[in-house]
mmCIF file of C-alpha atoms in Angstrom:
data_model
loop_
_atom_site.group_PDB
_atom_site.id
_atom_site.type_symbol
_atom_site.label_atom_id
_atom_site.label_comp_id
_atom_site.label_asym_id
_atom_site.label_seq_id
_atom_site.Cartn_x
_atom_site.Cartn_y
_atom_site.Cartn_z
ATOM 1 C CA GLY P 1 -4.894 5.218 -22.967
ATOM 2 C CA GLN P 2 -6.951 5.659 -19.851
ATOM 3 C CA THR P 3 -10.205 3.984 -18.832
ATOM 4 C CA GLU P 4 -12.223 3.963 -15.640
ATOM 5 C CA GLY P 5 -15.134 1.931 -14.397
ATOM 6 C CA TYR P 6 -16.598 -0.230 -11.656
ATOM 7 C CA ALA P 7 -16.226 -3.947 -10.979
ATOM 8 C CA LYS P 8 -18.973 -5.766 -9.074
ATOM 9 C CA ASN P 9 -17.936 -7.731 -5.997
ATOM 10 C CA ASN P 10 -19.468 -10.881 -4.486
ATOM 11 C CA ASP P 11 -21.395 -8.857 -1.885
ATOM 12 C CA ALA P 12 -22.815 -6.542 -4.626
ATOM 13 C CA SER P 13 -20.542 -3.650 -3.614
ATOM 14 C CA LEU P 14 -18.576 -1.914 -6.374
ATOM 15 C CA THR P 15 -14.848 -1.350 -6.825
ATOM 16 C CA TYR P 16 -13.861 1.789 -8.723
ATOM 17 C CA TYR P 17 -10.759 1.433 -10.902
ATOM 18 C CA LYS P 18 -8.662 3.311 -13.472
ATOM 19 C CA THR P 19 -6.257 1.903 -16.041
ATOM 20 C CA PHE P 20 -3.350 3.561 -17.883
ATOM 21 C CA GLY P 21 -1.208 2.408 -20.817
ATOM 22 C CA THR P 22 -1.224 -0.921 -22.649
ATOM 23 C CA GLY P 23 0.601 -4.234 -22.437
ATOM 24 C CA GLU P 24 1.050 -6.663 -19.559
ATOM 25 C CA SER P 25 -1.129 -5.749 -16.590
ATOM 26 C CA LEU P 26 0.267 -4.405 -13.299
ATOM 27 C CA LEU P 27 -2.151 -3.895 -10.418
ATOM 28 C CA ILE P 28 -1.050 -1.222 -7.929
ATOM 29 C CA ILE P 29 -2.412 -1.640 -4.392
ATOM 30 C CA ASN P 30 -2.043 1.599 -2.426
ATOM 31 C CA GLY P 31 -1.242 1.992 1.248
ATOM 32 C CA GLY P 32 -3.463 2.939 4.174
ATOM 33 C CA PRO P 33 -5.534 1.176 5.168
ATOM 34 C CA GLY P 34 -8.354 3.665 4.708
ATOM 35 C CA MET P 35 -6.904 5.784 1.885
ATOM 36 C CA ASN P 36 -8.056 6.146 -1.715
ATOM 37 C CA SER P 37 -5.853 5.553 -4.768
ATOM 38 C CA ASN P 38 -5.579 9.202 -5.973
ATOM 39 C CA GLY P 39 -2.041 9.637 -4.654
ATOM 40 C CA PHE P 40 -0.904 6.632 -6.714
ATOM 41 C CA GLU P 41 -1.996 7.852 -10.147
ATOM 42 C CA LYS P 42 1.351 9.548 -10.844
ATOM 43 C CA LEU P 43 3.178 6.297 -10.029
ATOM 44 C CA ALA P 44 0.730 4.397 -12.273
ATOM 45 C CA LYS P 45 1.268 6.829 -15.158
ATOM 46 C CA THR P 46 5.065 6.573 -14.894
ATOM 47 C CA LEU P 47 4.949 2.755 -14.885
ATOM 48 C CA ALA P 48 2.378 2.787 -17.741
ATOM 49 C CA LYS P 49 5.101 3.732 -20.243
ATOM 50 C CA SER P 50 5.882 0.026 -20.649
ATOM 51 C CA GLN P 51 2.703 -1.780 -19.532
ATOM 52 C CA GLU P 52 -0.926 -1.423 -18.514
ATOM 53 C CA THR P 53 -1.255 -0.197 -14.925
ATOM 54 C CA ILE P 54 -4.376 -0.382 -12.793
ATOM 55 C CA VAL P 55 -5.198 1.558 -9.618
ATOM 56 C CA TYR P 56 -8.388 1.052 -7.633
ATOM 57 C CA ASP P 57 -10.134 2.444 -4.563
ATOM 58 C CA GLN P 58 -10.222 -0.176 -1.808
ATOM 59 C CA ARG P 59 -13.664 -0.832 -0.328
ATOM 60 C CA GLY P 60 -14.990 2.068 1.734
ATOM 61 C CA THR P 61 -12.496 4.554 0.219
ATOM 62 C CA GLY P 62 -12.815 7.075 -2.624
ATOM 63 C CA LYS P 63 -15.475 6.018 -5.128
ATOM 64 C CA SER P 64 -15.741 2.430 -3.805
ATOM 65 C CA LYS P 65 -18.487 3.340 -1.353
ATOM 66 C CA LEU P 66 -20.033 1.111 1.316
ATOM 67 C CA GLU P 67 -23.409 1.769 2.937
ATOM 68 C CA LYS P 68 -22.079 0.726 6.330
ATOM 69 C CA LEU P 69 -18.629 0.244 7.778
ATOM 70 C CA ASP P 70 -18.327 -2.619 10.238
ATOM 71 C CA SER P 71 -16.662 -6.025 10.594
ATOM 72 C CA THR P 72 -19.247 -7.599 8.259
ATOM 73 C CA THR P 73 -18.359 -5.259 5.376
ATOM 74 C CA VAL P 74 -14.637 -4.677 5.979
ATOM 75 C CA SER P 75 -12.137 -7.534 6.307
ATOM 76 C CA MET P 76 -8.938 -8.759 4.689
ATOM 77 C CA GLN P 77 -10.843 -11.649 3.089
ATOM 78 C CA LEU P 78 -13.336 -9.258 1.471
ATOM 79 C CA MET P 79 -10.451 -7.023 0.329
ATOM 80 C CA VAL P 80 -8.680 -9.867 -1.491
ATOM 81 C CA ASP P 81 -11.982 -11.090 -2.955
ATOM 82 C CA ASP P 82 -12.469 -7.558 -4.362
ATOM 83 C CA ILE P 83 -9.049 -7.760 -6.039
ATOM 84 C CA GLU P 84 -9.954 -11.110 -7.586
ATOM 85 C CA SER P 85 -13.346 -9.772 -8.779
ATOM 86 C CA LEU P 86 -11.519 -6.870 -10.422
ATOM 87 C CA ARG P 87 -9.117 -9.234 -12.210
ATOM 88 C CA LYS P 88 -12.038 -11.265 -13.571
ATOM 89 C CA HIS P 89 -13.965 -8.129 -14.557
ATOM 90 C CA LEU P 90 -10.953 -6.921 -16.573
ATOM 91 C CA LYS P 91 -10.597 -10.424 -18.115
ATOM 92 C CA ILE P 92 -6.930 -10.659 -17.099
ATOM 93 C CA LYS P 93 -5.613 -14.219 -16.815
ATOM 94 C CA LYS P 94 -2.640 -13.374 -14.579
ATOM 95 C CA TRP P 95 -1.287 -10.021 -13.564
ATOM 96 C CA ASN P 96 1.751 -8.549 -11.887
ATOM 97 C CA VAL P 97 0.979 -6.948 -8.530
ATOM 98 C CA LEU P 98 2.701 -4.049 -6.743
ATOM 99 C CA GLY P 99 1.627 -3.441 -3.144
ATOM 100 C CA HIS P 100 2.898 -0.392 -1.256
ATOM 101 C CA SER P 101 2.950 -0.163 2.574
ATOM 102 C CA PHE P 102 -0.343 -1.684 3.834
ATOM 103 C CA GLY P 103 -0.913 -2.548 0.156
ATOM 104 C CA GLY P 104 2.097 -4.867 0.419
ATOM 105 C CA MET P 105 0.457 -6.720 3.309
ATOM 106 C CA LEU P 106 -2.731 -7.022 1.258
ATOM 107 C CA ALA P 107 -0.738 -8.206 -1.790
ATOM 108 C CA SER P 108 0.988 -10.898 0.309
ATOM 109 C CA TYR P 109 -2.364 -12.040 1.692
ATOM 110 C CA TYR P 110 -3.778 -12.106 -1.862
ATOM 111 C CA ALA P 111 -0.818 -14.351 -2.806
ATOM 112 C CA THR P 112 -1.821 -16.840 -0.073
ATOM 113 C CA ILE P 113 -5.428 -17.103 -1.295
ATOM 114 C CA TYR P 114 -5.169 -16.550 -5.064
ATOM 115 C CA PRO P 115 -1.552 -17.513 -5.879
ATOM 116 C CA ASN P 116 -2.461 -18.622 -9.403
ATOM 117 C CA SER P 117 -3.705 -15.134 -10.315
ATOM 118 C CA ILE P 118 -0.249 -13.561 -9.864
ATOM 119 C CA ASP P 119 2.709 -13.632 -12.216
ATOM 120 C CA LYS P 120 5.267 -11.374 -10.468
ATOM 121 C CA LEU P 121 4.954 -9.581 -7.128
ATOM 122 C CA ILE P 122 6.523 -6.305 -5.963
ATOM 123 C CA LEU P 123 6.447 -5.355 -2.279
ATOM 124 C CA SER P 124 7.206 -1.623 -2.036
ATOM 125 C CA SER P 125 7.909 -0.514 1.557
ATOM 126 C CA SER P 126 5.521 -3.281 2.575
ATOM 127 C CA GLY P 127 4.123 -3.529 6.097
ATOM 128 C CA GLY P 128 5.187 -7.171 6.093
ATOM 129 C CA VAL P 129 4.065 -10.776 5.773
ATOM 130 C CA ASP P 130 3.033 -10.981 9.448
ATOM 131 C CA LEU P 131 2.404 -8.619 12.377
ATOM 132 C CA THR P 132 6.074 -7.919 13.224
ATOM 133 C CA LEU P 133 5.292 -4.262 12.416
ATOM 134 C CA LEU P 134 3.253 -4.002 15.631
ATOM 135 C CA LYS P 135 6.216 -5.231 17.696
ATOM 136 C CA THR P 136 8.902 -2.970 16.188
ATOM 137 C CA PRO P 137 9.775 0.483 17.580
ATOM 138 C CA ASN P 138 7.660 3.376 16.273
ATOM 139 C CA LEU P 139 9.873 4.612 13.443
ATOM 140 C CA ILE P 140 7.495 7.488 12.689
ATOM 141 C CA GLN P 141 8.330 8.995 16.094
ATOM 142 C CA ALA P 142 12.007 8.092 15.620
ATOM 143 C CA GLY P 143 12.063 9.964 12.295
ATOM 144 C CA LEU P 144 10.916 13.260 13.839
ATOM 145 C CA ASN P 145 12.822 15.887 15.799
ATOM 146 C CA GLN P 146 11.463 17.179 19.106
ATOM 147 C CA SER P 147 9.575 20.171 17.683
ATOM 148 C CA GLN P 148 7.937 17.928 15.049
ATOM 149 C CA LYS P 149 6.938 15.469 17.805
ATOM 150 C CA ASP P 150 5.488 18.326 19.887
ATOM 151 C CA SER P 151 3.574 19.550 16.839
ATOM 152 C CA LEU P 152 2.243 16.023 16.158
ATOM 153 C CA ASN P 153 1.087 15.695 19.783
ATOM 154 C CA TYR P 154 -0.678 19.073 19.525
ATOM 155 C CA TRP P 155 -2.609 18.114 16.363
ATOM 156 C CA ASN P 156 -3.368 14.605 17.653
ATOM 157 C CA SER P 157 -4.892 16.043 20.824
ATOM 158 C CA LYS P 158 -7.146 18.322 18.730
ATOM 159 C CA ILE P 159 -8.313 15.321 16.688
ATOM 160 C CA ASP P 160 -8.865 13.287 19.888
ATOM 161 C CA LYS P 161 -11.139 16.091 21.114
ATOM 162 C CA GLY P 162 -13.280 15.774 17.978
ATOM 163 C CA ASP P 163 -11.742 18.379 15.651
ATOM 164 C CA ASN P 164 -11.668 16.498 12.348
ATOM 165 C CA SER P 165 -11.376 19.548 10.071
ATOM 166 C CA HIS P 166 -9.120 19.414 7.017
ATOM 167 C CA ALA P 167 -6.905 22.153 8.487
ATOM 168 C CA THR P 168 -6.284 20.089 11.638
ATOM 169 C CA ARG P 169 -5.663 16.888 9.685
ATOM 170 C CA LEU P 170 -3.278 18.786 7.402
ATOM 171 C CA GLY P 171 -1.427 20.160 10.458
ATOM 172 C CA ARG P 172 -1.026 16.583 11.705
ATOM 173 C CA GLY P 173 0.102 15.499 8.218
ATOM 174 C CA ARG P 174 2.727 18.249 8.065
ATOM 175 C CA ALA P 175 4.091 17.224 11.468
ATOM 176 C CA MET P 176 4.315 13.522 10.460
ATOM 177 C CA ALA P 177 5.473 13.882 6.839
ATOM 178 C CA PRO P 178 9.221 14.345 7.583
ATOM 179 C CA ALA P 179 9.287 10.742 8.869
ATOM 180 C CA TYR P 180 8.003 9.502 5.483
ATOM 181 C CA VAL P 181 10.321 11.296 3.029
ATOM 182 C CA TYR P 182 14.058 11.932 3.036
ATOM 183 C CA ASN P 183 13.755 14.811 0.575
ATOM 184 C CA GLN P 184 11.887 17.544 2.449
ATOM 185 C CA LYS P 185 10.530 19.140 -0.749
ATOM 186 C CA PHE P 186 7.945 16.323 -0.865
ATOM 187 C CA ILE P 187 6.481 17.154 2.570
ATOM 188 C CA PRO P 188 3.421 19.028 1.160
ATOM 189 C CA ILE P 189 2.443 16.040 -1.066
ATOM 190 C CA ILE P 190 2.751 13.562 1.809
ATOM 191 C CA ALA P 191 1.030 15.888 4.309
ATOM 192 C CA GLU P 192 -1.992 16.134 2.001
ATOM 193 C CA ARG P 193 -2.011 12.354 1.495
ATOM 194 C CA LEU P 194 -1.986 11.805 5.266
ATOM 195 C CA THR P 195 -5.211 13.827 5.639
ATOM 196 C CA GLN P 196 -7.169 11.194 3.707
ATOM 197 C CA SER P 197 -7.092 8.264 6.081
ATOM 198 C CA ASN P 198 -10.462 6.912 7.170
ATOM 199 C CA LEU P 199 -9.592 5.992 10.765
ATOM 200 C CA ALA P 200 -12.721 3.819 11.251
ATOM 201 C CA LEU P 201 -11.782 1.702 8.241
ATOM 202 C CA ASN P 202 -8.154 1.615 9.343
ATOM 203 C CA GLY P 203 -9.177 0.335 12.783
ATOM 204 C CA LEU P 204 -11.480 -2.358 11.361
ATOM 205 C CA LEU P 205 -8.704 -3.817 9.206
ATOM 206 C CA TRP P 206 -6.059 -3.800 11.938
ATOM 207 C CA ASN P 207 -8.564 -5.446 14.299
ATOM 208 C CA ASP P 208 -9.264 -8.087 11.656
ATOM 209 C CA MET P 209 -5.543 -8.759 11.176
ATOM 210 C CA ARG P 210 -4.997 -9.069 14.926
ATOM 211 C CA LYS P 211 -8.027 -11.343 15.295
ATOM 212 C CA MET P 212 -6.882 -13.705 12.533
ATOM 213 C CA GLY P 213 -3.258 -13.602 13.760
ATOM 214 C CA PHE P 214 -2.181 -12.327 10.332
ATOM 215 C CA ASP P 215 0.753 -14.485 9.252
ATOM 216 C CA CYS P 216 1.273 -15.306 5.573
ATOM 217 C CA LYS P 217 4.634 -17.042 6.033
ATOM 218 C CA PRO P 218 3.548 -20.729 6.060
ATOM 219 C CA LYS P 219 1.691 -20.436 2.738
ATOM 220 C CA LEU P 220 4.124 -18.030 1.076
ATOM 221 C CA GLN P 221 7.006 -20.467 1.495
ATOM 222 C CA HIS P 222 5.359 -22.351 -1.406
ATOM 223 C CA PHE P 223 4.959 -19.249 -3.624
ATOM 224 C CA LYS P 224 7.691 -19.836 -6.215
ATOM 225 C CA ASN P 225 7.052 -16.837 -8.505
ATOM 226 C CA PRO P 226 9.540 -13.928 -8.675
ATOM 227 C CA VAL P 227 9.189 -11.352 -5.878
ATOM 228 C CA LEU P 228 10.919 -7.964 -5.590
ATOM 229 C CA ILE P 229 11.083 -6.441 -2.099
ATOM 230 C CA ILE P 230 12.130 -2.788 -2.254
ATOM 231 C CA GLN P 231 12.219 -0.180 0.514
ATOM 232 C CA GLY P 232 14.200 2.744 1.862
ATOM 233 C CA LYS P 233 17.137 2.159 4.198
ATOM 234 C CA ASP P 234 15.628 4.842 6.449
ATOM 235 C CA ASP P 235 12.037 3.664 5.956
ATOM 236 C CA ILE P 236 9.371 3.885 8.671
ATOM 237 C CA ILE P 237 9.054 0.157 7.909
ATOM 238 C CA SER P 238 12.103 -1.390 9.569
ATOM 239 C CA ASN P 239 14.614 -3.207 7.361
ATOM 240 C CA GLU P 240 13.947 -6.289 9.519
ATOM 241 C CA ILE P 241 10.431 -6.517 8.012
ATOM 242 C CA GLY P 242 11.897 -6.587 4.493
ATOM 243 C CA GLU P 243 14.380 -9.278 5.603
ATOM 244 C CA ILE P 244 11.561 -11.466 6.989
ATOM 245 C CA ALA P 245 9.709 -11.236 3.650
ATOM 246 C CA HIS P 246 12.944 -12.012 1.783
ATOM 247 C CA LYS P 247 13.494 -15.148 3.901
ATOM 248 C CA THR P 248 9.857 -16.186 3.419
ATOM 249 C CA TYR P 249 9.494 -15.884 -0.361
ATOM 250 C CA PRO P 250 11.756 -18.539 -1.938
ATOM 251 C CA ASN P 251 12.335 -16.628 -5.203
ATOM 252 C CA SER P 252 12.804 -13.080 -3.899
ATOM 253 C CA LYS P 253 15.249 -10.217 -4.197
ATOM 254 C CA LEU P 254 15.616 -7.489 -1.525
ATOM 255 C CA ILE P 255 16.748 -3.953 -2.435
ATOM 256 C CA LEU P 256 17.356 -1.302 0.246
ATOM 257 C CA LEU P 257 17.543 2.196 -1.249
ATOM 258 C CA GLU P 258 20.088 4.694 0.128
ATOM 259 C CA ASN P 259 18.916 8.160 1.301
ATOM 260 C CA CYS P 260 15.348 6.960 1.072
ATOM 261 C CA LYS P 261 12.435 6.642 3.480
ATOM 262 C CA HIS P 262 8.900 5.362 2.737
ATOM 263 C CA TYR P 263 8.367 6.589 -0.832
ATOM 264 C CA GLY P 264 11.036 5.178 -3.148
ATOM 265 C CA TRP P 265 9.575 6.836 -6.240
ATOM 266 C CA LEU P 266 10.020 10.243 -4.593
ATOM 267 C CA ASP P 267 13.290 9.899 -2.665
ATOM 268 C CA ALA P 268 15.177 7.562 -5.033
ATOM 269 C CA GLU P 269 13.202 7.939 -8.243
ATOM 270 C CA GLU P 270 15.785 6.677 -10.735
ATOM 271 C CA LYS P 271 16.876 3.613 -8.735
ATOM 272 C CA TYR P 272 13.313 2.734 -7.726
ATOM 273 C CA PHE P 273 11.946 2.735 -11.283
ATOM 274 C CA SER P 274 14.985 1.064 -12.847
ATOM 275 C CA ALA P 275 14.794 -1.764 -10.257
ATOM 276 C CA ILE P 276 11.094 -2.297 -10.999
ATOM 277 C CA ASP P 277 11.523 -2.068 -14.786
ATOM 278 C CA SER P 278 14.366 -4.585 -14.886
ATOM 279 C CA PHE P 279 12.482 -6.953 -12.526
ATOM 280 C CA LEU P 280 9.334 -6.887 -14.683
ATOM 281 C CA MET P 281 11.212 -7.236 -17.987
ATOM 282 C CA ASN P 282 13.330 -10.265 -17.020
#
């Protein structure tokens, strides 16, 4: 089964969502910030074999349009309120939540504000429960060879000069993609995904997190529900960030996947899905 629709938020904006499958509900929060949920539909369909999965476009992305983008319309608080509005719209009492990359940061923040709405939580290559990510070495650069770095610098300079064409953004995506996936056959998928980012939206959310001193640790120490933290051993998110989350959540399990970077369901498909399935079934 597949449905789609819009949920109304407190500020009268709309959140576009899609659901797949039936059974217990799993919300999937995609990465970014500033990207739509299209790239996560395949993941949602795979996980929908045993449950209902829900993907949605975060505010200002995809079909969840905003008339203006500024600090009054884009913030972490508004983003978690949107998630809660969606849960109520779908009449779900409690759901499981999977947050990937920035989506993991948003999921952790959601757990500090609406802990009673969550049953189980999965942090997939999450950006973390605080801003440690901004203090760690740039693992995107570290994951590229010199010619890939040169190529990235070339495309970045074109974008800095105002060339925002799809071809230029795709060139930048192709240069960066090897840092995101261990298996190079997935580079075209990731390169295309990297073209989508709305940089204005991205900047607004990072500014908001800096301004609030984003740190979920004090509240999350009281979140007793089961948490699975899963990421690649060679992820662009350092293993240290996964360890911090593991120490923070009292009832958590940390899995580091071998020969895997930022996308577990691509690089380590079998282990990634079996870890998630067994976590959700127990």
